[in-house]
Short mmCIF file of C-alpha atoms in Angstrom, two decimals:
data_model
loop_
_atom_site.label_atom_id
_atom_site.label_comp_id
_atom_site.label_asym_id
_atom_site.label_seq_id
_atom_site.Cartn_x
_atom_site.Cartn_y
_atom_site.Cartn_z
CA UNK A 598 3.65 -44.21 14.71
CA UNK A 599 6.08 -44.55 12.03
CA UNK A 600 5.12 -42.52 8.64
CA UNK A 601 4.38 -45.44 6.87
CA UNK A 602 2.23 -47.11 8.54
CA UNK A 603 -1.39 -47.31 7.29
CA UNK A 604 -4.16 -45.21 8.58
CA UNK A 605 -6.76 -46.68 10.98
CA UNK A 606 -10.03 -46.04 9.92
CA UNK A 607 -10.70 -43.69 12.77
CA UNK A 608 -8.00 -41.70 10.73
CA UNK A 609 -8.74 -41.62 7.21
CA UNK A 610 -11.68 -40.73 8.82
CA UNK A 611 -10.74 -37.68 10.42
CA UNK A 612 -8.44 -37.16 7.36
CA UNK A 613 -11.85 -36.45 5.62
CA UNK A 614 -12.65 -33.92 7.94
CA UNK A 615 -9.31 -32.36 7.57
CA UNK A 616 -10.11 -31.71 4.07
CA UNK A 617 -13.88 -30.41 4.22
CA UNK A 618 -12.63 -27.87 7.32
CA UNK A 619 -9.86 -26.54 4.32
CA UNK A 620 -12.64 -25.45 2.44
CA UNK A 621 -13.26 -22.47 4.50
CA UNK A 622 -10.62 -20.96 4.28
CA UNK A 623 -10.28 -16.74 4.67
CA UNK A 624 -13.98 -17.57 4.76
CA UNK A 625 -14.21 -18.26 8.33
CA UNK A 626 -11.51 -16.29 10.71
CA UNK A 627 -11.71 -15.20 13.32
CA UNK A 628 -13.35 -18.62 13.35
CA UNK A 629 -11.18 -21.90 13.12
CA UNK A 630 -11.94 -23.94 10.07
CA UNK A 631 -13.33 -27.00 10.94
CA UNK A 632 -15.09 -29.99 9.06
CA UNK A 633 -17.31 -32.93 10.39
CA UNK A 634 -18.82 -36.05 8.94
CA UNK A 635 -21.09 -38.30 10.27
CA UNK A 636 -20.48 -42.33 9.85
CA UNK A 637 -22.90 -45.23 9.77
CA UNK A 638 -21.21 -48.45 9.41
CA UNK A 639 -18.37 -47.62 7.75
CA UNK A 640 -20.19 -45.43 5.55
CA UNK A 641 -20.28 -41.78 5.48
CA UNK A 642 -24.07 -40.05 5.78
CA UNK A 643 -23.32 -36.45 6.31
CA UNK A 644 -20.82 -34.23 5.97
CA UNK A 645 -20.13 -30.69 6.25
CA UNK A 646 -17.60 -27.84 7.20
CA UNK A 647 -18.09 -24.09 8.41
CA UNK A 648 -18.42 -22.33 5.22
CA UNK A 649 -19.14 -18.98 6.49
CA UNK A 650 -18.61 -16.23 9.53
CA UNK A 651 -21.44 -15.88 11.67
CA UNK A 652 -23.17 -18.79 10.25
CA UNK A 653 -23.87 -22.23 10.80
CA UNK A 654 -20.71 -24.58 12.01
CA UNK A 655 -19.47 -27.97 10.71
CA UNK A 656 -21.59 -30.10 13.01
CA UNK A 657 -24.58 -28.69 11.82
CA UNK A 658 -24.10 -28.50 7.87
CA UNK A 659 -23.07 -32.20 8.46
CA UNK A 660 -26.19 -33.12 10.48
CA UNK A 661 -28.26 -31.22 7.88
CA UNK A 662 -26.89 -33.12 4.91
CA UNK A 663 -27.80 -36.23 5.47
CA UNK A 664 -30.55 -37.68 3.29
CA UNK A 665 -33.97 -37.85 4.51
CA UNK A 666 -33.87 -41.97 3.80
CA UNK A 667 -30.58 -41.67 6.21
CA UNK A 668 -32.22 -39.74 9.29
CA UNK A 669 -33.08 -42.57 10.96
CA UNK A 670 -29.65 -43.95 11.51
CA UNK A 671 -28.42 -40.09 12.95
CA UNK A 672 -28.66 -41.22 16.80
CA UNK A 673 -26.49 -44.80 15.68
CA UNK A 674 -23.71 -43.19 13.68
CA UNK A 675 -20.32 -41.89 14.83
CA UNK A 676 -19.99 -37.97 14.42
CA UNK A 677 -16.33 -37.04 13.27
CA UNK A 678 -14.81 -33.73 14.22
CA UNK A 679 -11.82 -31.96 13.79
CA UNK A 680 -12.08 -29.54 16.36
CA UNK A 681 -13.90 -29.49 20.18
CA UNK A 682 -17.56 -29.12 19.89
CA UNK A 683 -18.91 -25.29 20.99
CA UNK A 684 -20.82 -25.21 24.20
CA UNK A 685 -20.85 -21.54 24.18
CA UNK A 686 -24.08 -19.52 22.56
CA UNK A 687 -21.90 -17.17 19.95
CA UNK A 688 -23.02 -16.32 16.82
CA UNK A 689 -24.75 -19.76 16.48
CA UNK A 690 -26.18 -22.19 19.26
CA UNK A 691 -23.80 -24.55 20.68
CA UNK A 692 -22.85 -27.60 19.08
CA UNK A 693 -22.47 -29.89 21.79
CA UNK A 694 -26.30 -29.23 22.48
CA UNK A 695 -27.33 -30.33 18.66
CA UNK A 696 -25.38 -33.34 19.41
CA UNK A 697 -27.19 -34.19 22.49
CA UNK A 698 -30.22 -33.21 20.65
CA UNK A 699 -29.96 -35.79 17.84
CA UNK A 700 -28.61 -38.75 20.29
CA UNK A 701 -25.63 -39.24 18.68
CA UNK A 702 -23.79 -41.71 20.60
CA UNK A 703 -20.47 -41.56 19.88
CA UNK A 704 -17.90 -38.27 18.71
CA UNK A 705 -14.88 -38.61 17.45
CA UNK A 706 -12.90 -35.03 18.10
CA UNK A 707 -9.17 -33.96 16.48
CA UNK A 708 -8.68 -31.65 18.75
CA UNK A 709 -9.43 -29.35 21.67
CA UNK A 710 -10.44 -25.88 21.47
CA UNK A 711 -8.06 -23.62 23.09
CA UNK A 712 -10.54 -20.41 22.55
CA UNK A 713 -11.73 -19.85 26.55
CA UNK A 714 -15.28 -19.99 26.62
CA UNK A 715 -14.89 -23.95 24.71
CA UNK A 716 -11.42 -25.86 25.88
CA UNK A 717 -12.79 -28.79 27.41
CA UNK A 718 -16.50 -27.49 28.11
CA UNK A 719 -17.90 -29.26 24.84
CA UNK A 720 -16.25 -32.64 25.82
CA UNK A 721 -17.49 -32.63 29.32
CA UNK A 722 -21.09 -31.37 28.29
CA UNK A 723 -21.07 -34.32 25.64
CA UNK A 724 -19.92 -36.76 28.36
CA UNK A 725 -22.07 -35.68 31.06
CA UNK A 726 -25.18 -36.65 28.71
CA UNK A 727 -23.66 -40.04 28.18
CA UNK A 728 -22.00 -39.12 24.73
CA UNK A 729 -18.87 -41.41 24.33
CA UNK A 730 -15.56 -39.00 23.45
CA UNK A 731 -12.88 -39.91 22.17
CA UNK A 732 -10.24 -37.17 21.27
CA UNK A 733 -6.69 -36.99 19.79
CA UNK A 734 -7.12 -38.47 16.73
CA UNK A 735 -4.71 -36.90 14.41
CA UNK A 736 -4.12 -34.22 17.13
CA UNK A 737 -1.34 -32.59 15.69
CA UNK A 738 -2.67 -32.31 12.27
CA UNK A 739 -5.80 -30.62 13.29
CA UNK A 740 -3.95 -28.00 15.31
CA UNK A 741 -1.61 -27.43 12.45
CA UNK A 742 -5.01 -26.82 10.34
CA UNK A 743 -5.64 -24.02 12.56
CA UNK A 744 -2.20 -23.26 13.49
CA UNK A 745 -3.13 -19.16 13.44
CA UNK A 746 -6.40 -19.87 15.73
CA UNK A 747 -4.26 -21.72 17.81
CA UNK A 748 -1.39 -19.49 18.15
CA UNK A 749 -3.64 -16.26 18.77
CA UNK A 750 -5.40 -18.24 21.58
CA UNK A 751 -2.57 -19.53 23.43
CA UNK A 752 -0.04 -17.25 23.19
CA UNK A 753 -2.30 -13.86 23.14
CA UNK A 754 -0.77 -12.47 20.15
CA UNK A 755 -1.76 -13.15 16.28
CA UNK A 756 -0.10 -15.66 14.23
CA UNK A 757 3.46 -13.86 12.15
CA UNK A 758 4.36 -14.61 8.86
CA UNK A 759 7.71 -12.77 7.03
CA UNK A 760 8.27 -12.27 3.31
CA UNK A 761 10.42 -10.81 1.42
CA UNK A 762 12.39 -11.30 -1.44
CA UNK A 763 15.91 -11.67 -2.11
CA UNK A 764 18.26 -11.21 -4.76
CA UNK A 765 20.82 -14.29 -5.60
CA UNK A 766 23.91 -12.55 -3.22
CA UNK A 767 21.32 -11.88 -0.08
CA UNK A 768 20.57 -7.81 -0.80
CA UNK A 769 16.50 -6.78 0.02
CA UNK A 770 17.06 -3.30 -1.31
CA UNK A 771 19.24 -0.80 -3.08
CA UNK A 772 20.98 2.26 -0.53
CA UNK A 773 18.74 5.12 -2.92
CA UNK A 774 15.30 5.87 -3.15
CA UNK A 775 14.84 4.04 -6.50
CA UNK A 776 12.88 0.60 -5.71
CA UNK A 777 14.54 -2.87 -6.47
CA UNK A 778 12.21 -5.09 -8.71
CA UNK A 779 13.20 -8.31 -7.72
CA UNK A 780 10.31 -10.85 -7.40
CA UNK A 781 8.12 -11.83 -10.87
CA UNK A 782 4.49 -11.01 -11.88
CA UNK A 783 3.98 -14.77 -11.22
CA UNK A 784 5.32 -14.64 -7.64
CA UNK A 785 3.76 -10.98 -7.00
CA UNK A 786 0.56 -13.12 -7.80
CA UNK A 787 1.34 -15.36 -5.08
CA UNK A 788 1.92 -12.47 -2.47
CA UNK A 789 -0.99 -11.35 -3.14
CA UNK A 790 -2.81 -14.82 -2.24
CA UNK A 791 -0.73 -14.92 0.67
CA UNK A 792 -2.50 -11.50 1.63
CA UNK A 793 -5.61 -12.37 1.13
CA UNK A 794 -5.18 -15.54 3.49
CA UNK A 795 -4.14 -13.08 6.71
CA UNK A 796 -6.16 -10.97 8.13
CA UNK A 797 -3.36 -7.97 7.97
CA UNK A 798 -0.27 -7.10 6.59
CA UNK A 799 2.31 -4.40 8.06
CA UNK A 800 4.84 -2.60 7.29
CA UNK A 801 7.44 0.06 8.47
CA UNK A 802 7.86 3.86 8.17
CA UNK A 803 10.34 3.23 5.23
CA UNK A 804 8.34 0.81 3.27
CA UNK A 805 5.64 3.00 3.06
CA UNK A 806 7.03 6.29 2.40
CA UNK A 807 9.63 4.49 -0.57
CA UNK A 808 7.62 1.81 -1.94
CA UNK A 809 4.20 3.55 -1.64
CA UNK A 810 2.66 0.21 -1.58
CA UNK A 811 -1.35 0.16 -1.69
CA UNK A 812 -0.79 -3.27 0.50
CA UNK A 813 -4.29 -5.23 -1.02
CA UNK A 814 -4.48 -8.15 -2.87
CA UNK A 815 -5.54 -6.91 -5.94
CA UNK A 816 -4.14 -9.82 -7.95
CA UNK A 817 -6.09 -12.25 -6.14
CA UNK A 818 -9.80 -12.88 -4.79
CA UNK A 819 -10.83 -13.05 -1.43
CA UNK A 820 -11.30 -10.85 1.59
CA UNK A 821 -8.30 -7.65 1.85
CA UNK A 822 -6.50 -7.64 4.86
CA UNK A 823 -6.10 -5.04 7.42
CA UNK A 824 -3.71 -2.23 6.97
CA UNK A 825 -0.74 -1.99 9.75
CA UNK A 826 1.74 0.69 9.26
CA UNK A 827 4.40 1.68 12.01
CA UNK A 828 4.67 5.41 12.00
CA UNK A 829 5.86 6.63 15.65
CA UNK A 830 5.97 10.25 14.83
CA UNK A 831 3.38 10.49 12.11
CA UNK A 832 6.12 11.41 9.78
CA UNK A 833 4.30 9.95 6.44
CA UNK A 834 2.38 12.11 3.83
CA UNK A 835 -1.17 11.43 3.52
CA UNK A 836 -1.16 11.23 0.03
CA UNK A 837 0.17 7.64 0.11
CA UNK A 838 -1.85 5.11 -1.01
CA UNK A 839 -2.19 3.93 1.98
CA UNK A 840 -4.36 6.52 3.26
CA UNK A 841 -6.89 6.20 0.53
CA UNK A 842 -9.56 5.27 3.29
CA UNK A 843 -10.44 2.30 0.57
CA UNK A 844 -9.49 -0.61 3.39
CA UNK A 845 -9.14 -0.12 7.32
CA UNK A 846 -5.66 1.01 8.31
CA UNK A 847 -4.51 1.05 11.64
CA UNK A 848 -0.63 3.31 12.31
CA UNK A 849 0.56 2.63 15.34
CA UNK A 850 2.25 5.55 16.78
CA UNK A 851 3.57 7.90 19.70
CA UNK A 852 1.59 10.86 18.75
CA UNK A 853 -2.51 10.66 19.30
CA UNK A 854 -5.05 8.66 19.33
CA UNK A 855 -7.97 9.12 16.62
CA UNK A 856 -10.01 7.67 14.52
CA UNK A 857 -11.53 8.81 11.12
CA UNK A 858 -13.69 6.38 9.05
CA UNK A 859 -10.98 3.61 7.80
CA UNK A 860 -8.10 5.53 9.52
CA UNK A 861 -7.40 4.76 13.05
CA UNK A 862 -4.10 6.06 14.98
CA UNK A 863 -3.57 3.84 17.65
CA UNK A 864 -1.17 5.23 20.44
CA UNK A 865 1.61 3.36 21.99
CA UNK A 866 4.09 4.06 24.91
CA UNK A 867 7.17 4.93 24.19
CA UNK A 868 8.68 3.93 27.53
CA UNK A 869 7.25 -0.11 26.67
CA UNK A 870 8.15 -2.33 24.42
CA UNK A 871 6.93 -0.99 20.83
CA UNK A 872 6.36 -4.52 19.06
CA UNK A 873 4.86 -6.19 21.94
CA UNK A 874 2.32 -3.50 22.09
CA UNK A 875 1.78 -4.25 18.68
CA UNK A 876 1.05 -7.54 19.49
CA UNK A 877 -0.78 -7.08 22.63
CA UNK A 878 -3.15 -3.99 20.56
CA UNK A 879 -3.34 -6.44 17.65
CA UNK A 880 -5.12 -9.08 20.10
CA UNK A 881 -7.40 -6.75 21.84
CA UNK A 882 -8.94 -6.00 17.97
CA UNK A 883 -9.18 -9.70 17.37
CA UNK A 884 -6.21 -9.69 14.30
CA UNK A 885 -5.65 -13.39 14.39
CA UNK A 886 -2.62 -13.14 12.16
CA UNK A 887 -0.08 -10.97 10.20
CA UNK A 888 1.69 -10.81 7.12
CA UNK A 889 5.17 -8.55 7.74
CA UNK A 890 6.40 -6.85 4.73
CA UNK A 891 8.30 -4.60 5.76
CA UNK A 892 11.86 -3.55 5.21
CA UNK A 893 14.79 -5.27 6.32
CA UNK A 894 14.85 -3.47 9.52
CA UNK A 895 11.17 -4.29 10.55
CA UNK A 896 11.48 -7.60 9.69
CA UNK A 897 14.83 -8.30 11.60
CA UNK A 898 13.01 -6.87 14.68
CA UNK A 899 10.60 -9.91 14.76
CA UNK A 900 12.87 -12.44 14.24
CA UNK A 901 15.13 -10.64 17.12
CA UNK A 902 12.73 -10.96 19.33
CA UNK A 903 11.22 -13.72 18.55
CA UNK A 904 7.54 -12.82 16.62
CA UNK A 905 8.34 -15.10 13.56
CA UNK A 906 5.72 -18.26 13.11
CA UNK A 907 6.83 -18.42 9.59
CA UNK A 908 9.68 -16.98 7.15
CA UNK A 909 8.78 -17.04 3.03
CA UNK A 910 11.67 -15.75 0.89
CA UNK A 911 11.30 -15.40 -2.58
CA UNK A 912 14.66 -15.94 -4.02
CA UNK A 913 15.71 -14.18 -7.65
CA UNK A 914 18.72 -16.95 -8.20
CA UNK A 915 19.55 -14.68 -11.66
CA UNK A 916 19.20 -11.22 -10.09
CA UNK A 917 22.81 -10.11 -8.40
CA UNK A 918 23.58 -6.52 -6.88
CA UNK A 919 27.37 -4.70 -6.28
CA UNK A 920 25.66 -3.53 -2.95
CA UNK A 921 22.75 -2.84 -1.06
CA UNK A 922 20.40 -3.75 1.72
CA UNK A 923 21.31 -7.46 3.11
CA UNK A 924 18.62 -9.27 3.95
CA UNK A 925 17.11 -9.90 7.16
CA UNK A 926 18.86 -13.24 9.04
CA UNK A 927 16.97 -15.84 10.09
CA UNK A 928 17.46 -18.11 12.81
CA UNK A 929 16.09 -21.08 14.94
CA UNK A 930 14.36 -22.03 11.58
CA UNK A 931 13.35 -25.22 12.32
CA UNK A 932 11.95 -26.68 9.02
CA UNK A 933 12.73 -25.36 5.03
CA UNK A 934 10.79 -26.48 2.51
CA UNK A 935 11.81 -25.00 -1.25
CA UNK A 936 9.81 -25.11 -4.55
CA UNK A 937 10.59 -23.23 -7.36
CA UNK A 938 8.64 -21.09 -9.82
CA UNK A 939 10.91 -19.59 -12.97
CA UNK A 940 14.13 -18.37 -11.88
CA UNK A 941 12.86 -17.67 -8.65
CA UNK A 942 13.01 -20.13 -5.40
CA UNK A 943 10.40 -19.96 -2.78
CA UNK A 944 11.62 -20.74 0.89
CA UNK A 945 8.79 -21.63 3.64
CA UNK A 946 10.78 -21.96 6.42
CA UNK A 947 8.92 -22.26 10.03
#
């Protein structure tokens, strides 16, 4: 379809859910964010979106808010959803059931749901009771909506996101201990938004013993991530902030295994792989997604092999450096986008 053509009605439609399903975000993971409306002759009756972990999903906030003088037309209307109807028992009934339930004749789905115990089972339990399915509208921009849920499902590993920021010549840090202030209060604002939309952030050995960061998001509302920190021989002091048993922190090291209250030392192999046992530990405890901020030598691991869904650099385009750290390279970077805040560029680059 060419990108301007005009919408079809099925997908302004879904468009709608699109945006309700936004509305839960770092509300809803390890949940996908999805929204749902229901339509009754071209005009909309319910809607509704899954607001909250552990409780109610889209279809059933929708199918709640319609108006008592509107109940009547539930089993005639067309149910819109962005995602693949449950047909699991979870933390809530399945969805594909309440459908049934209320005799709604026709769903409209975005997408399927890759998670095992759905992928198909909704759409085939809504069929089998006579519901007409129709799925793949706006396909691609429903996955993208859940591109972490998606990614953590398919490939068995959570969702990575890179930052870090960059002085005008390319140079991450300085070659002392002193730490190089390069990104704004503005953009450190940001970060910390960016945090509190992962559900954990990691670093390296270096980071944490030179920048001491406390790695929450302070500067911003919403849930704090996960701590990661890569120490393989447990070389860090335990009076870094880190440590301060205020947030779960996972290191991931060659040493012992052991958990104390928020502290939990989670032993790797040293004769495997060290990041893909990162990855493959990080999907046994359900950590959907990650935000690396680590030094220029953690980060250039993922991109080298390949554990980069996303790349933001913050740019300083008045701050130069003699010498220093270069930054990490990236490559394969398929798409760029650039704003600018300041004197300071912002590069998404997926």
């Amino acid at each position: 379809m060419p990108d301007n053509a005009p919408l079809s009605n099925e997908e302004i439609y879904m468009q709608r859910c699109i945006q309700l399903a936004q509305l839960g975000q770092s509300l809803v993971a390890p949940n996908p964010m999805v929204g749902s409306i229901l339509v009754y002759n071209n005009k909309i009756i319910g809607e509704g979106y899954h607001q909250q972990y552990g409780q109610a999903h889209a279809e059933v906030n929708c199918i709640n808010s319609v108006a008592d003088a509107d109940k009547a037309l539930i089993s005639s209307a067309t149910l819109y959803v962005s995602l693949e109807p449950c047909a699991h028992f979870g933390k809530t009934p399945p969805c594909a059931d309440l459908i049934i339930k209320y005799q709604i004749p026709k769903v409209i789905v975005g997408c399927r749901d890759p998670f095992e115990a759905v992928n198909g089972k909704g759409i085939d339990r809504l069929a089998a009771a006579g519901v007409e399915v129709t799925v793949g509208v706006l396909k691609e921009e429903c996955k993208a909506l859940n591109n972490r849920f998606f990614t953590f499902h398919t490939k068995k590993r959570p969702y990575i996101v890179l930052k870090w920021a960059e002085t005008a010549n390319h140079i991450i840090g300085v070659n002392t201990h002193d730490r190089l202030l390069i990104s704004s209060e503005i953009t450190n604002k940001l970060v910390h938004k960016w945090r509190s939309e992962e559900a954990a952030i990691l670093v390296g050995t270096n980071t944490a013993l030179l920048d001491n960061p406390s790695l929450t998001n302070r500067l911003w509302t919403g849930k704090q991530p996960v701590r990661l920190v890569i120490d393989k021989q447990l070389s860090l002091p335990m009076l870094l902030n880190i440590f301060d048993q205020k947030q779960l922190t996972i290191v991931f090291n060659l040493v012992k295994e052991e958990k104390r209250d928020n502290l939990v030392y989670y032993k790797l192999e040293s004769s495997k792989p060290f990041l893909q046992q990162i990855m493959d530990a990080c999907y046994q405890l359900n950590i959907q997604s990650i935000l690396v901020e680590g030094g220029s030598k953690t980060l250039q691991s993922f991109i080298d092999h390949q554990l980069c869904d996303e790349a933001r650099v913050i740019t300083n385009t008045q701050l130069t450096i003699e010498t220093g750290v270069p930054s990490p390279i990236l490559f394969n970077a398929k798409n760029s986008i650039t704003t600018q805040i300041g004197n300071e560029l912002i590069t998404y680059n997926s």
